[in-house]
Short mmCIF file of C-alpha atoms and ligand atoms in Angstrom, two decimals:
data_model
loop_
_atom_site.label_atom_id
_atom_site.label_comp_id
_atom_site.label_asym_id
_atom_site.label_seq_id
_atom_site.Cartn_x
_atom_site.Cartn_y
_atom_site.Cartn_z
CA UNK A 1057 18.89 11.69 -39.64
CA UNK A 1058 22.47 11.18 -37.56
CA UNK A 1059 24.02 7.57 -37.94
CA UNK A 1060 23.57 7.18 -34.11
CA UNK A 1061 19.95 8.19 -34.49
CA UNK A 1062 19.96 5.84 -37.38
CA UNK A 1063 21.74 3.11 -35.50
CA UNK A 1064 19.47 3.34 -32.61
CA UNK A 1065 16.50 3.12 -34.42
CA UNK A 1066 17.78 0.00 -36.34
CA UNK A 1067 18.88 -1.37 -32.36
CA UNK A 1068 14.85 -0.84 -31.96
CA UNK A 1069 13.98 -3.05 -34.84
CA UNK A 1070 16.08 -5.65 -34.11
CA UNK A 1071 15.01 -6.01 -30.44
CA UNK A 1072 12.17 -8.31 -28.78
CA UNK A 1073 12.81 -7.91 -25.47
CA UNK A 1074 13.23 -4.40 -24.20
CA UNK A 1075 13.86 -2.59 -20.82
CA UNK A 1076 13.53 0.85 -19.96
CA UNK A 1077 15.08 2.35 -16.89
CA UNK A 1078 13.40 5.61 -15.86
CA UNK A 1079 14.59 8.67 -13.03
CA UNK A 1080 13.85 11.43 -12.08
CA UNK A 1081 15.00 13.77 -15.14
CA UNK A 1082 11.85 12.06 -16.76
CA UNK A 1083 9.04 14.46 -15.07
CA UNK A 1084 11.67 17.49 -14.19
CA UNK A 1085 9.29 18.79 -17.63
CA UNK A 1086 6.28 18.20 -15.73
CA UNK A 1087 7.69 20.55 -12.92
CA UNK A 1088 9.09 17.72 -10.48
CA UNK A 1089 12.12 18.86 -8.70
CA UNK A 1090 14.97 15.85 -8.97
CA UNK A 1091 16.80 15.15 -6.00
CA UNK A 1092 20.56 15.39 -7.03
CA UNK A 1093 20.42 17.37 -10.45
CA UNK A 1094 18.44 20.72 -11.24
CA UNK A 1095 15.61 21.76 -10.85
CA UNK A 1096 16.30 20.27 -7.16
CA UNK A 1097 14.11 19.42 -4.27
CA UNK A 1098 14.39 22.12 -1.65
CA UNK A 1099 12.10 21.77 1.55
CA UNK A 1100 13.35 24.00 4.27
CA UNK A 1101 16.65 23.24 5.24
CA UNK A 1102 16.36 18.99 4.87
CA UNK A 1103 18.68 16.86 2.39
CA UNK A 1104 15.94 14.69 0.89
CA UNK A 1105 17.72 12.00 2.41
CA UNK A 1106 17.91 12.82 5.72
CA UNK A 1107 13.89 12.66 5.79
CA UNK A 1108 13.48 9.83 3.63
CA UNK A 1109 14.48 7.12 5.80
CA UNK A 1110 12.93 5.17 8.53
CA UNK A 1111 15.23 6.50 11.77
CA UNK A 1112 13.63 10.14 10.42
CA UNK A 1113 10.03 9.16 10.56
CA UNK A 1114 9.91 7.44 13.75
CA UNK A 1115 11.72 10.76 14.78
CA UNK A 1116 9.41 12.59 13.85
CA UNK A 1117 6.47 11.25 11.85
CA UNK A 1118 4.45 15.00 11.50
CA UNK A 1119 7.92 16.24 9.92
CA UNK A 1120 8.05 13.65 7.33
CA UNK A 1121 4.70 13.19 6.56
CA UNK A 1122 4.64 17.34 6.13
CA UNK A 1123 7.78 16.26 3.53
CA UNK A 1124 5.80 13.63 1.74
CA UNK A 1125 2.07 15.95 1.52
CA UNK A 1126 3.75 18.45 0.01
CA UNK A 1127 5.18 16.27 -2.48
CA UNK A 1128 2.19 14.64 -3.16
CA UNK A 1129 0.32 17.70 -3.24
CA UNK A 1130 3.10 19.21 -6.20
CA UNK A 1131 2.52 15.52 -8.03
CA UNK A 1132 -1.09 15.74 -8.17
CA UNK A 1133 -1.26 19.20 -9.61
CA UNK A 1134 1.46 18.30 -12.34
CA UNK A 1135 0.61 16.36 -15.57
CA UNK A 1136 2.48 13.66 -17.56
CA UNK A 1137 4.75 14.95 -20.51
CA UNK A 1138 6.16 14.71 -23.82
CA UNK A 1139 8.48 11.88 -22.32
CA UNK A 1140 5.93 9.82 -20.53
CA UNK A 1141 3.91 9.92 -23.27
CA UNK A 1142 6.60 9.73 -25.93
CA UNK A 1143 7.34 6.06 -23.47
CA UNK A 1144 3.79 4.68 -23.36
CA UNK A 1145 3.28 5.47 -27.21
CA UNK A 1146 6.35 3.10 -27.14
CA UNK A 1147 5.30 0.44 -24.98
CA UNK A 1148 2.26 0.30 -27.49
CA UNK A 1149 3.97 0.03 -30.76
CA UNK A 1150 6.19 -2.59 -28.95
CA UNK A 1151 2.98 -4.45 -28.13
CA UNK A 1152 2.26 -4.11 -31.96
CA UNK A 1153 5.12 -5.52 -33.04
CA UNK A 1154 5.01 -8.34 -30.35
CA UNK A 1155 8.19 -7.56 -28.51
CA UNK A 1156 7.91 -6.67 -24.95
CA UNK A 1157 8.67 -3.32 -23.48
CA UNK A 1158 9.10 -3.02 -19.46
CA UNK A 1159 9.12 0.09 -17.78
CA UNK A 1160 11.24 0.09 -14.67
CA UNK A 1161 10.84 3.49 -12.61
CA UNK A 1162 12.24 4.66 -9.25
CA UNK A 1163 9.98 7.38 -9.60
CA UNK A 1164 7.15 7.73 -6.73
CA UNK A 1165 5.31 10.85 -8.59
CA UNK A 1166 2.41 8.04 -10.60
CA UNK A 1167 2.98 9.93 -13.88
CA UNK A 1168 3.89 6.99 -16.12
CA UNK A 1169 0.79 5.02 -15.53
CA UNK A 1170 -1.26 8.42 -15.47
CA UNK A 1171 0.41 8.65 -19.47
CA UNK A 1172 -0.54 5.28 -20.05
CA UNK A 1173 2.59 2.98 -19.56
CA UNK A 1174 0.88 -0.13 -18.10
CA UNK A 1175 3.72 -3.21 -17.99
CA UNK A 1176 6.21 -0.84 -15.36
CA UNK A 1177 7.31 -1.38 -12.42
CA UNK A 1178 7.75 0.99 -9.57
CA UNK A 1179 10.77 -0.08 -7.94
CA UNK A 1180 10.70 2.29 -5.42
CA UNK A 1181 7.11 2.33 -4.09
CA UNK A 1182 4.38 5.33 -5.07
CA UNK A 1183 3.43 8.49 -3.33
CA UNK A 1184 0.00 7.58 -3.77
CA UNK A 1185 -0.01 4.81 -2.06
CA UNK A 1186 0.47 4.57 1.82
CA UNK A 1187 1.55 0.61 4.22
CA UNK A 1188 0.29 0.53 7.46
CA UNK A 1189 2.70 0.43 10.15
CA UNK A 1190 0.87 -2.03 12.28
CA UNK A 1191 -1.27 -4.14 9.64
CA UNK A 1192 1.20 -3.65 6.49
CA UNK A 1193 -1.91 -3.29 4.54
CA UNK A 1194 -0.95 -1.20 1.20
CA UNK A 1195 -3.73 0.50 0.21
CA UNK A 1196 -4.15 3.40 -3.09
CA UNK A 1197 -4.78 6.88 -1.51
CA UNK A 1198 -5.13 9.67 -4.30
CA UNK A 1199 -7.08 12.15 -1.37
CA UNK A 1200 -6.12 16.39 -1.34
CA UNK A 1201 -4.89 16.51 1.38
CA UNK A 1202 -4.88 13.09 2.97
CA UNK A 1203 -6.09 13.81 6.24
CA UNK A 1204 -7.17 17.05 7.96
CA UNK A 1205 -4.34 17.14 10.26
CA UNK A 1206 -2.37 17.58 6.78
CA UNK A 1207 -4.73 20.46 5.25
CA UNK A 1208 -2.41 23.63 4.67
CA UNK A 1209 1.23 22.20 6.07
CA UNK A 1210 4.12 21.18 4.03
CA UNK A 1211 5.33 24.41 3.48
CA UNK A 1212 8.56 24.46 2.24
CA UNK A 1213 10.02 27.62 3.48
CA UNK A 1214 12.93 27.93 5.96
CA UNK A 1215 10.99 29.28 8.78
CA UNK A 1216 8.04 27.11 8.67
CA UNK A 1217 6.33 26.87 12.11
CA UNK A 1218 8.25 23.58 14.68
CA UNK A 1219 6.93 20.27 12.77
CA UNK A 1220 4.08 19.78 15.48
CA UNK A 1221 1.17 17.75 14.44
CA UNK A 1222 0.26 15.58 16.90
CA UNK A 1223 0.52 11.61 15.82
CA UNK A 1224 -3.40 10.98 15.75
CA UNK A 1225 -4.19 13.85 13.46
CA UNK A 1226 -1.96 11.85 10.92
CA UNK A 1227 -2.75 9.39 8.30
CA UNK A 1228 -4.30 5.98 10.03
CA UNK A 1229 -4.98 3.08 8.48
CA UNK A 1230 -9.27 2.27 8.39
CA UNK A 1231 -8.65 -1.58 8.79
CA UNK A 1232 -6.25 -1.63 12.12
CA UNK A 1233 -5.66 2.28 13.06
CA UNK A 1234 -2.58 2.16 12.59
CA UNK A 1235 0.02 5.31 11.84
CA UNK A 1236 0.00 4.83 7.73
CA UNK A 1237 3.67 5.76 6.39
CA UNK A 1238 4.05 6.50 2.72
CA UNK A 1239 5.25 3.53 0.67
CA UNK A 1240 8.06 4.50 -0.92
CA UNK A 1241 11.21 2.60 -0.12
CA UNK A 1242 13.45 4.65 2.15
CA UNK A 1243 17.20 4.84 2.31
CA UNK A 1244 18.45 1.25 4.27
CA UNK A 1245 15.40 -0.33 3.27
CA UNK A 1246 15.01 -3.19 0.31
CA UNK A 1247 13.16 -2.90 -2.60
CA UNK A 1248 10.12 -4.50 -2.75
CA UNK A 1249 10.69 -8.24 -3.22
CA UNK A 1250 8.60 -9.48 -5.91
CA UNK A 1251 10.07 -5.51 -7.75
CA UNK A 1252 13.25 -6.43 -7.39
CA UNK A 1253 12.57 -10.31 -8.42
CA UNK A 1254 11.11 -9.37 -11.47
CA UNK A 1255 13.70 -6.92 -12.66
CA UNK A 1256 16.22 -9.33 -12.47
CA UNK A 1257 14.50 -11.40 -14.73
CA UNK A 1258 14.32 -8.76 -17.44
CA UNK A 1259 17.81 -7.47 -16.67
CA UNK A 1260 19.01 -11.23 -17.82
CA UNK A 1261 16.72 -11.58 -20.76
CA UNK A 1262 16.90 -7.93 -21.84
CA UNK A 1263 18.45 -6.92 -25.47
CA UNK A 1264 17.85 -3.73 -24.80
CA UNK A 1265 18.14 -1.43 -22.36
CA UNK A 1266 17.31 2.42 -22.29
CA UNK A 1267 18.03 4.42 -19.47
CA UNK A 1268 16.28 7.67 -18.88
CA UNK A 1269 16.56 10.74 -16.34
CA UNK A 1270 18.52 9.04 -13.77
CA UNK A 1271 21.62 9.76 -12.05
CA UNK A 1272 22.68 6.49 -11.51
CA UNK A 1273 23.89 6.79 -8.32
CA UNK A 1274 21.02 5.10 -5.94
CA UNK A 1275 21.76 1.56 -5.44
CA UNK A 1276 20.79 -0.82 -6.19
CA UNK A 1277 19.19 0.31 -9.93
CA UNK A 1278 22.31 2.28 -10.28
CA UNK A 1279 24.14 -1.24 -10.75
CA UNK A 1280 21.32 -2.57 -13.40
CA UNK A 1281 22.26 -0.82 -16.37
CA UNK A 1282 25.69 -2.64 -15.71
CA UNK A 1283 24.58 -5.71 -15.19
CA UNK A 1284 22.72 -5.63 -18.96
CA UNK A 1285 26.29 -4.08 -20.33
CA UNK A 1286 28.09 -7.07 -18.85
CA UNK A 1287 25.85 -9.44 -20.72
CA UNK A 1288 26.96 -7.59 -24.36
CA UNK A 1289 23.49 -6.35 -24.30
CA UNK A 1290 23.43 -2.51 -25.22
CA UNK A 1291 22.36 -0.33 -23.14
CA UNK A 1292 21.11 3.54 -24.60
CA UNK A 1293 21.47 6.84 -22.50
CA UNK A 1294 19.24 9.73 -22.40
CA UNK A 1295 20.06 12.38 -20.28
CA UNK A 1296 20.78 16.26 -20.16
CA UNK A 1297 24.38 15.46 -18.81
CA UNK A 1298 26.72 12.53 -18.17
CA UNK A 1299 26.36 10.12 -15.37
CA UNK A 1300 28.27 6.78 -14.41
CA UNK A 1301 27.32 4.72 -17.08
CA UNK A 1302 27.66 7.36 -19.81
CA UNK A 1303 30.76 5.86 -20.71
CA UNK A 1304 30.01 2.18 -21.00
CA UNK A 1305 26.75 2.75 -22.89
CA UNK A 1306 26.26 1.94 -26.65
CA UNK A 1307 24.69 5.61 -27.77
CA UNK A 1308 24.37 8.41 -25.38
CA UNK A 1309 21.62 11.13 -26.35
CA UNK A 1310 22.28 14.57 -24.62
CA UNK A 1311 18.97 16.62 -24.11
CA UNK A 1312 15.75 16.94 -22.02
CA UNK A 1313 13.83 13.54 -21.90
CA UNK A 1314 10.63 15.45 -23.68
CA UNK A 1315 12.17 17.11 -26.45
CA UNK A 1316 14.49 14.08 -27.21
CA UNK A 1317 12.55 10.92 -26.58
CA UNK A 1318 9.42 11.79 -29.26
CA UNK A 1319 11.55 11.72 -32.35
CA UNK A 1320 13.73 9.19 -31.58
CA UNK A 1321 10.95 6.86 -29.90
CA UNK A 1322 9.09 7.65 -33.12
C1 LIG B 1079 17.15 15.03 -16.99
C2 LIG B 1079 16.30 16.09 -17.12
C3 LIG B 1079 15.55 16.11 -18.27
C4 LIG B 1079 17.23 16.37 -15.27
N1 LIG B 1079 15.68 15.13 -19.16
N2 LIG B 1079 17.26 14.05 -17.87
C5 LIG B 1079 26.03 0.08 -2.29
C6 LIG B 1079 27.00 1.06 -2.23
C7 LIG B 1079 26.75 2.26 -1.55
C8 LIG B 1079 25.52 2.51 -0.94
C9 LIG B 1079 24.56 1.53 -1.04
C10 LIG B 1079 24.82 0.35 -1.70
N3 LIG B 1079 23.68 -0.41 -1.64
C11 LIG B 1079 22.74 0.27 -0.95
C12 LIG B 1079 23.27 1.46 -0.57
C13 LIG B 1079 22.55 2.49 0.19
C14 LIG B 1079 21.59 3.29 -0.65
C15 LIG B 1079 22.33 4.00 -1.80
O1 LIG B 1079 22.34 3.61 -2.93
N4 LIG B 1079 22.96 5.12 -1.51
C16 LIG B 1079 23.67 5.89 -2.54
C17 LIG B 1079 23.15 7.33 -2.55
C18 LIG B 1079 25.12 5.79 -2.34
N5 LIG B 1079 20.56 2.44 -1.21
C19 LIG B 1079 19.53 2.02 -0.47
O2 LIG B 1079 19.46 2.31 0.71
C20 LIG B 1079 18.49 1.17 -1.14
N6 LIG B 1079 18.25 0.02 -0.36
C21 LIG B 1079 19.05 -1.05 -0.41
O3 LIG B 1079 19.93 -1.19 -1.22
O4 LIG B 1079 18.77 -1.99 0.56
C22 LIG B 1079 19.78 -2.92 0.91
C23 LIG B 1079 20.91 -2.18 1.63
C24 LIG B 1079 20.64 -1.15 2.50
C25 LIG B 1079 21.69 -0.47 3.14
C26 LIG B 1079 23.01 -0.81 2.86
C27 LIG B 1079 23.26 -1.84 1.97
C28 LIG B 1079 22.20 -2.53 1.34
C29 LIG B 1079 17.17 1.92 -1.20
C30 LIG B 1079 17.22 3.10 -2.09
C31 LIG B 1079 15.91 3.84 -2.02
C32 LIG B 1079 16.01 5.17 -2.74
N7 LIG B 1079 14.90 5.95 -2.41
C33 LIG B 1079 14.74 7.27 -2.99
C34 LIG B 1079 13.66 8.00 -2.20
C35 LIG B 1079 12.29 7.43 -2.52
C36 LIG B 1079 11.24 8.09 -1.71
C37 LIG B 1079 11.14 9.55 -1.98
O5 LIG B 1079 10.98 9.96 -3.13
O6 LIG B 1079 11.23 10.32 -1.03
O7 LIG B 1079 14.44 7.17 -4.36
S1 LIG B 1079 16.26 8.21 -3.00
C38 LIG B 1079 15.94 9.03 -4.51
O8 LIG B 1079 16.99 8.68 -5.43
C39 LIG B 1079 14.65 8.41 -5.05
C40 LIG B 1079 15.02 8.18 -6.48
O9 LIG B 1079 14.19 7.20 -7.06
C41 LIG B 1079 16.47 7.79 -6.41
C42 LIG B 1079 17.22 7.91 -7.70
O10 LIG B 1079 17.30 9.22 -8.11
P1 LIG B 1079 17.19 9.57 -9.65
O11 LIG B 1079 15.88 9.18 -10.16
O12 LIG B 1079 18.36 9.06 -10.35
O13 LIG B 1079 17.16 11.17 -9.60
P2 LIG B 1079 18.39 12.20 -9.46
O14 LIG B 1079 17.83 13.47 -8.97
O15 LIG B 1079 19.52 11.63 -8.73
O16 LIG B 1079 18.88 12.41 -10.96
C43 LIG B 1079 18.13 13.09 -11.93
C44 LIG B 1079 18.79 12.87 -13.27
O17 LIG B 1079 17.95 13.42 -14.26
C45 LIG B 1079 20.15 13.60 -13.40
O18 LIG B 1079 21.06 12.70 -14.02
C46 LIG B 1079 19.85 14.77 -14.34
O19 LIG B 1079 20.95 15.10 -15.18
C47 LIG B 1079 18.72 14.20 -15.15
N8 LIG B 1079 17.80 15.18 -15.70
N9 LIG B 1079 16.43 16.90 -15.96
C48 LIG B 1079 16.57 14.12 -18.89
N10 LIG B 1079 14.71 17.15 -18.50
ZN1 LIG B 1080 -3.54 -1.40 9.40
#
């Protein structure tokens, strides 16, 4: 074994109190386009960001919504991977060993609680779950597609037909009838309070921190990993290349999250 593998494992033992910081790289094995790195999301000619935010969807609601079904649609075919499983095998043996293991995602795509990973927190909201507009009611919604007026769009090719559903042929909410938006948390908007709340909690107790799959760009989970660094807390980096906090972390493993995280989560 390599004296960093070595190291990190021996970081492992010695901890009681660990975080893990997951992105996007995490389920690019299970076929998820990322948003920044490769393989990256393409739907016809739209930045992911200029559709994931709220000015966009009161624009127009049928365009987004076509954005979000056919990202739901690509989530619910995929399946959880080595790396998912590789972290709730983890979060199990930690559990063993009574030191405690959080999960904190930003990803929306479900496929760390579908591997198992049950103390996580989804810090930026779930594709599969929609918030009424009107009522705020969040409620799970798992349905393919989720509403008729849905059924065959999302296409992501260039010269898909003018975004054109027409608003009551979209999602509504069965308590209030009220347009149902996807809750995932949008560019401009906070992070869900009691998320966020708890995070911070962990990010001050933490003593460890692995960070997996993200770019660390997105504020504000981009800043966490710093935050545990400031403390003299070490943080660990898996990714395929370098980000922001490459250079400030304790160990930096290079390689896709599934074929790396199995062995050296073992
Ligand atoms: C592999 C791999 C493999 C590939 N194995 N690795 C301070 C300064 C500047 C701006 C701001 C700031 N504070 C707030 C902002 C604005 C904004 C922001 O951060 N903008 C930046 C882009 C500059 N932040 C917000 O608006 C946040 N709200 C907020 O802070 O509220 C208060 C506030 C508002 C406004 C102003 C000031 C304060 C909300 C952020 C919400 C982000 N939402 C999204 C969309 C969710 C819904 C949806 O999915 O549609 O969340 S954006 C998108 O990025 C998504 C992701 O969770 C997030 C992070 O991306 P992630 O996971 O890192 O993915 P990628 O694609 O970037 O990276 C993939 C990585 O994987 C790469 O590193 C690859 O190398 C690697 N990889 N394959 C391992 N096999
Ligand atoms: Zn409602």
């Amino acid at each position: 074994m390599l004296s960093n593998e070595m190291e990190f494992k021996n970081l492992i033992k010695l901890a009681k109190n660990i975080i893990v910081i997951t992105g996007a790289g995490v389920s690019a094995e299970s076929g998820i386009p990322t948003f920044r790195g490769a393989p990256k999301l393409r739907w016809r000619n739209y930045k992911p960001e200029s559709l994931a935010n709220m000015p966009a969807f009161v624009k127009s609601s049928s365009l987004v919504w076509e954005f979000y079904h056919y990202r739901r649609e690509i989530c619910l075919k995929a399946s959880p991977n080595n790396a998912h499983l590789a972290l709730s095998s983890f979060e199990l043996r930690c559990l063993k060993e009574n030191k405690q293991c959080t999960l904190i995602t930003q990803n929306v795509d479900g496929l760390h609680k579908r591997a198992g990973s049950k103390n996580i927190i989804e810090i930026h909201g779930s594709l599969f779950e929609t918030k009424c507009m009107k009522c705020h009611s969040i409620e799970d919604n798992f349905t393919s597609p989720i509403c008729d007026g849905l059924a065959n769009r999302g296409s992501p090719e260039e010269d898909s037909k003018l975004s054109d559903i027409p608003v009551e042929q979209l999602p509504h909410c069965d308590k209030c009838h009220g347009l149902l938006r996807p809750n995932v948390v949008w560019f401009g908007e906070s992070l869900p309070e009691q998320a966020l709340e708890d995070s911070i909690k962990l990010l001050n107790k933490c003593d460890l921190c692995l960070v997996v799959g993200t770019s660390a760009v997105v504020e504000p989970v981009a800043s966490f990993p710093h935050q545990v660094i400031a403390r003299g807390v070490p943080v660990v980096e898996f990714n395929i290349e370098k980000t922001p906090i490459t250079n400030n972390s304790r160990y930096f493993f290079q390689g896709p999250s599934g074929s790396i995280l199995p062995s050296l989560l073992s």
